[in-house]
Amino acid sequence: MMKFVIILIVLLLVSFQAY
């Protein structure tokens, strides 16, 4: 479950960087 949370955080960071 920890991996899933980390993946979500990474996706959010990537989204902010793309923006």
PDB file of C-alpha atoms in Angstrom:
ATOM      1  CA  MET A   1       0.000   0.000   0.000  1.00  0.00           C
ATOM      2  CA  MET A   2       2.945   2.292   0.685  1.00  0.00           C
ATOM      3  CA  LYS A   3       4.066   1.925  -2.945  1.00  0.00           C
ATOM      4  CA  PHE A   4       0.640   3.034  -4.154  1.00  0.00           C
ATOM      5  CA  VAL A   5       0.801   6.199  -2.041  1.00  0.00           C
ATOM      6  CA  ILE A   6       4.298   7.006  -3.312  1.00  0.00           C
ATOM      7  CA  ILE A   7       3.158   6.551  -6.916  1.00  0.00           C
ATOM      8  CA  LEU A   8       0.251   8.953  -6.324  1.00  0.00           C
ATOM      9  CA  ILE A   9       2.606  11.567  -4.863  1.00  0.00           C
ATOM     10  CA  VAL A  10       5.008  11.197  -7.786  1.00  0.00           C
ATOM     11  CA  LEU A  11       2.148  11.604 -10.266  1.00  0.00           C
ATOM     12  CA  LEU A  12       1.061  14.790  -8.487  1.00  0.00           C
ATOM     13  CA  LEU A  13       4.613  16.173  -8.594  1.00  0.00           C
ATOM     14  CA  VAL A  14       4.922  15.363 -12.297  1.00  0.00           C
ATOM     15  CA  SER A  15       1.578  17.067 -12.949  1.00  0.00           C
ATOM     16  CA  PHE A  16       2.769  20.241 -11.188  1.00  0.00           C
ATOM     17  CA  GLN A  17       6.042  20.164 -13.125  1.00  0.00           C
ATOM     18  CA  ALA A  18       4.190  19.755 -16.424  1.00  0.00           C
ATOM     19  CA  TYR A  19       2.001  22.725 -15.482  1.00  0.00           C
TER      20      TYR A  19
END
